[in-house]
Amino acid sequence: MNKQKRAEIFARFKANNPTPETELNYSSTFELLIAVLLSAQATDVSVNKATDHLYKAANTPADMLVLGVDGVKEHIKTIGLYNAKAENVIKTCRALLDLHDGEVPDDRKALEALPGVGRKTANVVLNTAFGHPAMAVDTHIYRISNRINLAPGKTVLDVENKLMKVIPKEYLVDAHHWLILHGRYTCVARKPRCGSCIIEDLCEYKHKIET
């Protein structure tokens, strides 16, 4: 895919949705961090249902520690891998208090050192909470990047690195959200909705489905 096509794709995304946002519910950087931590192999809808109750019980690292592992489990047991996630939530809260005065760090290395926080989670927090041009490649972004030839790669890191290089700088901060939303609602896994796609004429997918 050439430079002009990529620029036009993101120009259209911006025109269609000037201020894209995550679909995870949160009211603080800490709440965002916990929501993203919980979202691994789970839908945003399921995470929002769980955190709606969890954050009413505890929405700071200190309050979460008081709730404890068992208390967190009670609120998130509808989410996959909830046992391990509850353990990581409590360990992360302890680390935030011990190492960062209870604040979520604006630093990749510090974020990735938190229990249960990998590169993708760190990228979401850096991008969504702190406005860094970071690219959290989930299944949607990986699929789209390869399917439409935007930034093909064999691994998640390959795709991330390519996207960071080829997306025009003025679109980088919001690109993560545009691509996720596009993959979630239009360029879906089983049967992409090509007929209603705003970038269909720019897309290089060879098996388009007119719907």
PDB file of C-alpha atoms in Angstrom:
ATOM      1  CA  MET A   1       0.000   0.000   0.000  1.00  0.00           C
ATOM      2  CA  ASN A   2       1.398   3.384  -0.944  1.00  0.00           C
ATOM      3  CA  LYS A   3       1.819   6.477   1.189  1.00  0.00           C
ATOM      4  CA  GLN A   4      -1.040   8.387  -0.456  1.00  0.00           C
ATOM      5  CA  LYS A   5      -3.558   5.602   0.209  1.00  0.00           C
ATOM      6  CA  ARG A   6      -2.573   5.359   3.857  1.00  0.00           C
ATOM      7  CA  ALA A   7      -2.904   9.104   4.303  1.00  0.00           C
ATOM      8  CA  GLU A   8      -6.362   9.088   2.688  1.00  0.00           C
ATOM      9  CA  ILE A   9      -7.514   6.166   4.856  1.00  0.00           C
ATOM     10  CA  PHE A  10      -6.736   8.052   8.057  1.00  0.00           C
ATOM     11  CA  ALA A  11      -8.061  11.332   6.695  1.00  0.00           C
ATOM     12  CA  ARG A  12     -11.410   9.582   6.178  1.00  0.00           C
ATOM     13  CA  PHE A  13     -11.303   7.979   9.618  1.00  0.00           C
ATOM     14  CA  LYS A  14     -10.714  11.422  11.126  1.00  0.00           C
ATOM     15  CA  ALA A  15     -13.473  13.061   9.113  1.00  0.00           C
ATOM     16  CA  ASN A  16     -15.892  10.317  10.138  1.00  0.00           C
ATOM     17  CA  ASN A  17     -14.893  10.301  13.823  1.00  0.00           C
ATOM     18  CA  PRO A  18     -12.751  13.327  14.811  1.00  0.00           C
ATOM     19  CA  THR A  19     -12.319  12.376  18.484  1.00  0.00           C
ATOM     20  CA  PRO A  20     -12.326   8.577  18.832  1.00  0.00           C
ATOM     21  CA  GLU A  21     -12.321   7.112  22.328  1.00  0.00           C
ATOM     22  CA  THR A  22     -11.915   3.757  23.990  1.00  0.00           C
ATOM     23  CA  GLU A  23     -15.132   1.860  24.715  1.00  0.00           C
ATOM     24  CA  LEU A  24     -13.866   0.909  28.169  1.00  0.00           C
ATOM     25  CA  ASN A  25     -15.548   2.933  30.923  1.00  0.00           C
ATOM     26  CA  TYR A  26     -13.217   4.789  33.291  1.00  0.00           C
ATOM     27  CA  SER A  27     -13.000   8.062  35.187  1.00  0.00           C
ATOM     28  CA  SER A  28      -9.315   8.072  36.177  1.00  0.00           C
ATOM     29  CA  THR A  29      -6.008   6.789  34.830  1.00  0.00           C
ATOM     30  CA  PHE A  30      -6.019   4.123  37.533  1.00  0.00           C
ATOM     31  CA  GLU A  31      -9.475   2.905  36.489  1.00  0.00           C
ATOM     32  CA  LEU A  32      -8.304   2.784  32.858  1.00  0.00           C
ATOM     33  CA  LEU A  33      -5.243   0.732  33.818  1.00  0.00           C
ATOM     34  CA  ILE A  34      -7.328  -1.816  35.726  1.00  0.00           C
ATOM     35  CA  ALA A  35      -9.947  -2.009  32.961  1.00  0.00           C
ATOM     36  CA  VAL A  36      -7.293  -2.672  30.321  1.00  0.00           C
ATOM     37  CA  LEU A  37      -5.631  -5.253  32.572  1.00  0.00           C
ATOM     38  CA  LEU A  38      -8.988  -7.014  32.892  1.00  0.00           C
ATOM     39  CA  SER A  39      -9.757  -6.812  29.171  1.00  0.00           C
ATOM     40  CA  ALA A  40      -7.295  -9.487  28.037  1.00  0.00           C
ATOM     41  CA  GLN A  41      -9.325 -12.202  26.260  1.00  0.00           C
ATOM     42  CA  ALA A  42     -12.543 -10.438  27.283  1.00  0.00           C
ATOM     43  CA  THR A  43     -14.883  -7.991  25.568  1.00  0.00           C
ATOM     44  CA  ASP A  44     -15.097  -4.340  26.559  1.00  0.00           C
ATOM     45  CA  VAL A  45     -18.800  -4.867  27.283  1.00  0.00           C
ATOM     46  CA  SER A  46     -18.082  -7.630  29.809  1.00  0.00           C
ATOM     47  CA  VAL A  47     -15.313  -5.597  31.440  1.00  0.00           C
ATOM     48  CA  ASN A  48     -17.561  -2.534  31.746  1.00  0.00           C
ATOM     49  CA  LYS A  49     -20.258  -4.597  33.461  1.00  0.00           C
ATOM     50  CA  ALA A  50     -17.736  -5.875  35.991  1.00  0.00           C
ATOM     51  CA  THR A  51     -15.945  -2.585  36.647  1.00  0.00           C
ATOM     52  CA  ASP A  52     -19.231  -0.749  37.099  1.00  0.00           C
ATOM     53  CA  HIS A  53     -19.632  -2.682  40.347  1.00  0.00           C
ATOM     54  CA  LEU A  54     -15.923  -2.990  41.170  1.00  0.00           C
ATOM     55  CA  TYR A  55     -15.218   0.745  41.029  1.00  0.00           C
ATOM     56  CA  LYS A  56     -18.162   1.515  43.280  1.00  0.00           C
ATOM     57  CA  ALA A  57     -16.477  -0.676  45.894  1.00  0.00           C
ATOM     58  CA  ALA A  58     -12.906   0.451  45.219  1.00  0.00           C
ATOM     59  CA  ASN A  59     -11.456   2.881  42.691  1.00  0.00           C
ATOM     60  CA  THR A  60      -8.009   3.669  44.133  1.00  0.00           C
ATOM     61  CA  PRO A  61      -5.012   1.401  44.724  1.00  0.00           C
ATOM     62  CA  ALA A  62      -5.408   1.714  48.495  1.00  0.00           C
ATOM     63  CA  ASP A  63      -9.123   0.880  48.449  1.00  0.00           C
ATOM     64  CA  MET A  64      -8.472  -2.045  46.110  1.00  0.00           C
ATOM     65  CA  LEU A  65      -5.937  -3.484  48.549  1.00  0.00           C
ATOM     66  CA  VAL A  66      -8.541  -3.303  51.305  1.00  0.00           C
ATOM     67  CA  LEU A  67     -10.938  -5.199  49.045  1.00  0.00           C
ATOM     68  CA  GLY A  68      -8.294  -7.911  48.610  1.00  0.00           C
ATOM     69  CA  VAL A  69      -8.001 -10.698  46.059  1.00  0.00           C
ATOM     70  CA  ASP A  70     -11.216 -12.426  47.110  1.00  0.00           C
ATOM     71  CA  GLY A  71     -13.148  -9.160  47.072  1.00  0.00           C
ATOM     72  CA  VAL A  72     -11.905  -8.324  43.575  1.00  0.00           C
ATOM     73  CA  LYS A  73     -12.800 -11.843  42.399  1.00  0.00           C
ATOM     74  CA  GLU A  74     -16.382 -11.393  43.530  1.00  0.00           C
ATOM     75  CA  HIS A  75     -16.747  -8.376  41.258  1.00  0.00           C
ATOM     76  CA  ILE A  76     -14.936  -9.753  38.184  1.00  0.00           C
ATOM     77  CA  LYS A  77     -15.892 -13.441  38.210  1.00  0.00           C
ATOM     78  CA  THR A  78     -17.961 -12.976  35.031  1.00  0.00           C
ATOM     79  CA  ILE A  79     -14.731 -12.208  33.133  1.00  0.00           C
ATOM     80  CA  GLY A  80     -12.445 -14.889  31.746  1.00  0.00           C
ATOM     81  CA  LEU A  81      -9.256 -15.692  33.705  1.00  0.00           C
ATOM     82  CA  TYR A  82     -10.671 -13.792  36.674  1.00  0.00           C
ATOM     83  CA  ASN A  83      -8.592 -15.666  39.275  1.00  0.00           C
ATOM     84  CA  ALA A  84      -5.257 -14.667  37.748  1.00  0.00           C
ATOM     85  CA  LYS A  85      -6.527 -11.182  36.942  1.00  0.00           C
ATOM     86  CA  ALA A  86      -7.632 -10.571  40.540  1.00  0.00           C
ATOM     87  CA  GLU A  87      -4.179 -11.570  41.767  1.00  0.00           C
ATOM     88  CA  ASN A  88      -2.540  -9.192  39.283  1.00  0.00           C
ATOM     89  CA  VAL A  89      -4.880  -6.335  40.190  1.00  0.00           C
ATOM     90  CA  ILE A  90      -3.877  -6.587  43.840  1.00  0.00           C
ATOM     91  CA  LYS A  91      -0.162  -6.987  43.048  1.00  0.00           C
ATOM     92  CA  THR A  92      -0.313  -4.006  40.713  1.00  0.00           C
ATOM     93  CA  CYS A  93      -2.055  -1.865  43.332  1.00  0.00           C
ATOM     94  CA  ARG A  94       0.624  -2.756  45.851  1.00  0.00           C
ATOM     95  CA  ALA A  95       3.356  -1.851  43.341  1.00  0.00           C
ATOM     96  CA  LEU A  96       1.679   1.471  42.534  1.00  0.00           C
ATOM     97  CA  LEU A  97       1.604   2.380  46.213  1.00  0.00           C
ATOM     98  CA  ASP A  98       5.113   1.117  46.985  1.00  0.00           C
ATOM     99  CA  LEU A  99       6.879   2.451  43.901  1.00  0.00           C
ATOM    100  CA  HIS A 100       4.804   5.293  42.443  1.00  0.00           C
ATOM    101  CA  ASP A 101       2.992   6.999  45.353  1.00  0.00           C
ATOM    102  CA  GLY A 102      -0.267   5.436  44.186  1.00  0.00           C
ATOM    103  CA  GLU A 103      -0.074   7.087  40.747  1.00  0.00           C
ATOM    104  CA  VAL A 104      -0.031   5.352  37.378  1.00  0.00           C
ATOM    105  CA  PRO A 105       3.388   6.057  35.807  1.00  0.00           C
ATOM    106  CA  ASP A 106       3.664   7.831  32.462  1.00  0.00           C
ATOM    107  CA  ASP A 107       6.518   5.565  31.427  1.00  0.00           C
ATOM    108  CA  ARG A 108       6.580   2.378  29.356  1.00  0.00           C
ATOM    109  CA  LYS A 109       9.253   0.567  31.367  1.00  0.00           C
ATOM    110  CA  ALA A 110       7.527   1.302  34.676  1.00  0.00           C
ATOM    111  CA  LEU A 111       4.136   0.258  33.310  1.00  0.00           C
ATOM    112  CA  GLU A 112       5.423  -3.019  31.874  1.00  0.00           C
ATOM    113  CA  ALA A 113       7.016  -3.821  35.243  1.00  0.00           C
ATOM    114  CA  LEU A 114       3.551  -3.915  36.844  1.00  0.00           C
ATOM    115  CA  PRO A 115       2.074  -7.426  37.350  1.00  0.00           C
ATOM    116  CA  GLY A 116      -0.251  -8.387  34.512  1.00  0.00           C
ATOM    117  CA  VAL A 117       0.717  -5.383  32.402  1.00  0.00           C
ATOM    118  CA  GLY A 118       2.289  -6.316  29.085  1.00  0.00           C
ATOM    119  CA  ARG A 119       3.286  -4.221  26.097  1.00  0.00           C
ATOM    120  CA  LYS A 120      -0.253  -3.973  24.717  1.00  0.00           C
ATOM    121  CA  THR A 121      -1.723  -2.788  28.042  1.00  0.00           C
ATOM    122  CA  ALA A 122       1.104  -0.289  28.478  1.00  0.00           C
ATOM    123  CA  ASN A 123       0.487   1.045  24.966  1.00  0.00           C
ATOM    124  CA  VAL A 124      -3.228   1.554  25.655  1.00  0.00           C
ATOM    125  CA  VAL A 125      -2.506   3.477  28.875  1.00  0.00           C
ATOM    126  CA  LEU A 126       0.263   5.565  27.306  1.00  0.00           C
ATOM    127  CA  ASN A 127      -1.975   6.415  24.350  1.00  0.00           C
ATOM    128  CA  THR A 128      -5.382   6.842  25.972  1.00  0.00           C
ATOM    129  CA  ALA A 129      -4.413   8.353  29.326  1.00  0.00           C
ATOM    130  CA  PHE A 130      -1.276  10.282  28.427  1.00  0.00           C
ATOM    131  CA  GLY A 131      -1.710  11.040  24.715  1.00  0.00           C
ATOM    132  CA  HIS A 132       1.422   9.296  23.483  1.00  0.00           C
ATOM    133  CA  PRO A 133       1.505   8.083  19.864  1.00  0.00           C
ATOM    134  CA  ALA A 134       1.502   4.423  20.887  1.00  0.00           C
ATOM    135  CA  MET A 135      -0.058   1.518  19.011  1.00  0.00           C
ATOM    136  CA  ALA A 136      -1.663  -1.289  21.010  1.00  0.00           C
ATOM    137  CA  VAL A 137      -2.079  -4.077  18.452  1.00  0.00           C
ATOM    138  CA  ASP A 138      -5.019  -6.286  19.400  1.00  0.00           C
ATOM    139  CA  THR A 139      -6.677  -8.962  17.263  1.00  0.00           C
ATOM    140  CA  HIS A 140      -8.671  -6.328  15.345  1.00  0.00           C
ATOM    141  CA  ILE A 141      -5.675  -4.182  14.443  1.00  0.00           C
ATOM    142  CA  TYR A 142      -3.551  -7.218  13.576  1.00  0.00           C
ATOM    143  CA  ARG A 143      -6.303  -8.544  11.293  1.00  0.00           C
ATOM    144  CA  ILE A 144      -6.934  -5.245   9.520  1.00  0.00           C
ATOM    145  CA  SER A 145      -3.257  -4.425   9.037  1.00  0.00           C
ATOM    146  CA  ASN A 146      -2.725  -7.729   7.251  1.00  0.00           C
ATOM    147  CA  ARG A 147      -6.093  -7.979   5.500  1.00  0.00           C
ATOM    148  CA  ILE A 148      -6.097  -4.599   3.787  1.00  0.00           C
ATOM    149  CA  ASN A 149      -2.294  -4.510   3.358  1.00  0.00           C
ATOM    150  CA  LEU A 150      -1.956  -1.444   5.578  1.00  0.00           C
ATOM    151  CA  ALA A 151       1.004  -2.786   7.544  1.00  0.00           C
ATOM    152  CA  PRO A 152       1.347  -6.552   7.027  1.00  0.00           C
ATOM    153  CA  GLY A 153       3.407  -8.511   9.513  1.00  0.00           C
ATOM    154  CA  LYS A 154       3.784 -12.033  10.879  1.00  0.00           C
ATOM    155  CA  THR A 155       3.791 -11.001  14.535  1.00  0.00           C
ATOM    156  CA  VAL A 156       2.004  -8.400  16.660  1.00  0.00           C
ATOM    157  CA  LEU A 157       5.290  -6.557  17.183  1.00  0.00           C
ATOM    158  CA  ASP A 158       5.990  -6.563  13.421  1.00  0.00           C
ATOM    159  CA  VAL A 159       2.612  -4.945  12.800  1.00  0.00           C
ATOM    160  CA  GLU A 160       3.064  -2.444  15.629  1.00  0.00           C
ATOM    161  CA  ASN A 161       6.458  -1.326  14.355  1.00  0.00           C
ATOM    162  CA  LYS A 162       5.214  -1.014  10.778  1.00  0.00           C
ATOM    163  CA  LEU A 163       2.132   0.976  11.768  1.00  0.00           C
ATOM    164  CA  MET A 164       4.256   3.394  13.767  1.00  0.00           C
ATOM    165  CA  LYS A 165       6.408   3.953  10.671  1.00  0.00           C
ATOM    166  CA  VAL A 166       3.758   4.217   7.957  1.00  0.00           C
ATOM    167  CA  ILE A 167       0.868   6.087   9.615  1.00  0.00           C
ATOM    168  CA  PRO A 168       1.221   9.848   9.024  1.00  0.00           C
ATOM    169  CA  LYS A 169       2.338  11.562  12.226  1.00  0.00           C
ATOM    170  CA  GLU A 170      -0.722  13.793  12.480  1.00  0.00           C
ATOM    171  CA  TYR A 171      -2.923  10.708  12.833  1.00  0.00           C
ATOM    172  CA  LEU A 172      -0.787   8.569  15.138  1.00  0.00           C
ATOM    173  CA  VAL A 173      -2.362   9.491  18.475  1.00  0.00           C
ATOM    174  CA  ASP A 174      -5.883   8.523  17.366  1.00  0.00           C
ATOM    175  CA  ALA A 175      -4.984   5.742  14.921  1.00  0.00           C
ATOM    176  CA  HIS A 176      -5.209   3.008  17.552  1.00  0.00           C
ATOM    177  CA  HIS A 177      -8.851   3.833  18.313  1.00  0.00           C
ATOM    178  CA  TRP A 178      -9.883   4.244  14.673  1.00  0.00           C
ATOM    179  CA  LEU A 179      -8.438   0.869  13.715  1.00  0.00           C
ATOM    180  CA  ILE A 180     -10.002  -0.975  16.658  1.00  0.00           C
ATOM    181  CA  LEU A 181     -13.428   0.521  15.979  1.00  0.00           C
ATOM    182  CA  HIS A 182     -13.097  -0.265  12.276  1.00  0.00           C
ATOM    183  CA  GLY A 183     -12.230  -3.882  13.075  1.00  0.00           C
ATOM    184  CA  ARG A 184     -14.946  -4.193  15.692  1.00  0.00           C
ATOM    185  CA  TYR A 185     -17.835  -2.860  13.614  1.00  0.00           C
ATOM    186  CA  THR A 186     -16.929  -2.881   9.909  1.00  0.00           C
ATOM    187  CA  CYS A 187     -13.921  -4.991   8.966  1.00  0.00           C
ATOM    188  CA  VAL A 188     -15.087  -7.847  11.187  1.00  0.00           C
ATOM    189  CA  ALA A 189     -13.380 -11.218  11.310  1.00  0.00           C
ATOM    190  CA  ARG A 190     -15.745 -13.641   9.589  1.00  0.00           C
ATOM    191  CA  LYS A 191     -17.595 -11.493   7.079  1.00  0.00           C
ATOM    192  CA  PRO A 192     -16.290  -7.955   6.584  1.00  0.00           C
ATOM    193  CA  ARG A 193     -18.973  -5.389   5.816  1.00  0.00           C
ATOM    194  CA  CYS A 194     -17.259  -4.079   2.710  1.00  0.00           C
ATOM    195  CA  GLY A 195     -20.368  -2.481   1.237  1.00  0.00           C
ATOM    196  CA  SER A 196     -20.676  -0.093   4.173  1.00  0.00           C
ATOM    197  CA  CYS A 197     -16.946   0.591   4.535  1.00  0.00           C
ATOM    198  CA  ILE A 198     -15.743   4.182   4.150  1.00  0.00           C
ATOM    199  CA  ILE A 199     -12.338   3.028   2.855  1.00  0.00           C
ATOM    200  CA  GLU A 200     -13.489   0.215   0.549  1.00  0.00           C
ATOM    201  CA  ASP A 201     -12.040   1.865  -2.572  1.00  0.00           C
ATOM    202  CA  LEU A 202      -8.646   2.225  -0.860  1.00  0.00           C
ATOM    203  CA  CYS A 203      -8.577  -1.243   0.706  1.00  0.00           C
ATOM    204  CA  GLU A 204      -6.371  -3.902  -0.935  1.00  0.00           C
ATOM    205  CA  TYR A 205      -8.273  -6.947   0.388  1.00  0.00           C
ATOM    206  CA  LYS A 206      -8.738  -9.358  -2.503  1.00  0.00           C
ATOM    207  CA  HIS A 207     -11.941 -11.046  -1.326  1.00  0.00           C
ATOM    208  CA  LYS A 208     -14.322  -8.164  -0.672  1.00  0.00           C
ATOM    209  CA  ILE A 209     -17.869  -8.966   0.391  1.00  0.00           C
ATOM    210  CA  GLU A 210     -20.566  -6.537  -0.709  1.00  0.00           C
ATOM    211  CA  THR A 211     -23.075  -6.281   2.162  1.00  0.00           C
TER     212      THR A 211
END
